[in-house]
C-alpha positions in Angstrom: -25.3 80.5 36.9 -22.7 81.7 34.4 -23.2 82.8 30.8 -22.0 79.4 29.6 -24.3 77.5 32.0 -27.3 79.6 30.8 -26.3 78.9 27.2 -26.0 75.2 27.8 -29.3 75.1 29.6 -31.0 77.0 26.7 -29.4 74.6 24.1 -30.6 71.6 26.1 -34.1 72.9 26.1 -33.9 73.5 22.3 -32.5 69.9 21.9 -35.5 68.5 23.8 -37.9 70.6 21.8 -36.3 69.4 18.5 -36.7 65.8 19.5 -40.3 66.3 20.6 -41.0 68.1 17.3 -39.5 65.2 15.3 -41.5 62.7 17.3 -44.6 64.7 16.5 -44.1 65.0 12.8 -45.8 61.7 11.9 -49.1 62.9 13.4 -49.2 65.8 11.0 -50.6 65.7 7.4 -48.0 64.3 5.0 -47.5 67.6 3.2 -46.8 69.4 6.5 -44.5 66.7 7.8 -42.5 66.8 4.6 -42.2 70.6 4.7 -41.0 70.6 8.3 -38.8 67.6 8.6 -35.6 68.9 7.1 -35.6 72.3 8.9 -36.3 70.6 12.2 -33.6 67.9 11.6 -31.1 70.7 10.7 -32.0 72.6 13.9 -31.5 69.4 15.9 -28.1 68.7 14.4 -26.9 72.3 14.9 -28.1 72.4 18.5 -26.5 69.1 19.3 -23.2 70.2 17.7 -23.2 73.4 19.6 -23.9 71.6 22.9 -21.0 69.3 22.3 -18.8 72.3 21.5 -19.7 74.1 24.7 -19.9 71.0 26.9 -17.9 68.1 25.4 -19.3 65.7 28.0 -22.9 66.3 26.8 -24.6 63.2 25.6 -28.2 63.1 24.3 -30.5 60.7 25.9 -32.4 58.7 23.3 -35.5 58.3 25.6 -37.5 61.4 26.3 -40.1 59.6 28.5 
C-alpha cells in the first residue's frame, strides 16, 4: 500500500466517522448537539474535499447501512 493509498484509506475512515457522528447528534442533549454540529460538519466537509483532491473518482455513499 503506497503513502497515497494509506492516506485515502485514513480519510475514508474519517469520512465514515464524521457521517456516523452527524447521524448520532440528534440523540444527544440539545446543548451538546448544538455545540458539536458545526465542528463535525466542518470536519466532514474538509475530509470529503481532501478525499476528492487525492482521489478525484471518490464519491461518498449516502447510505451507511
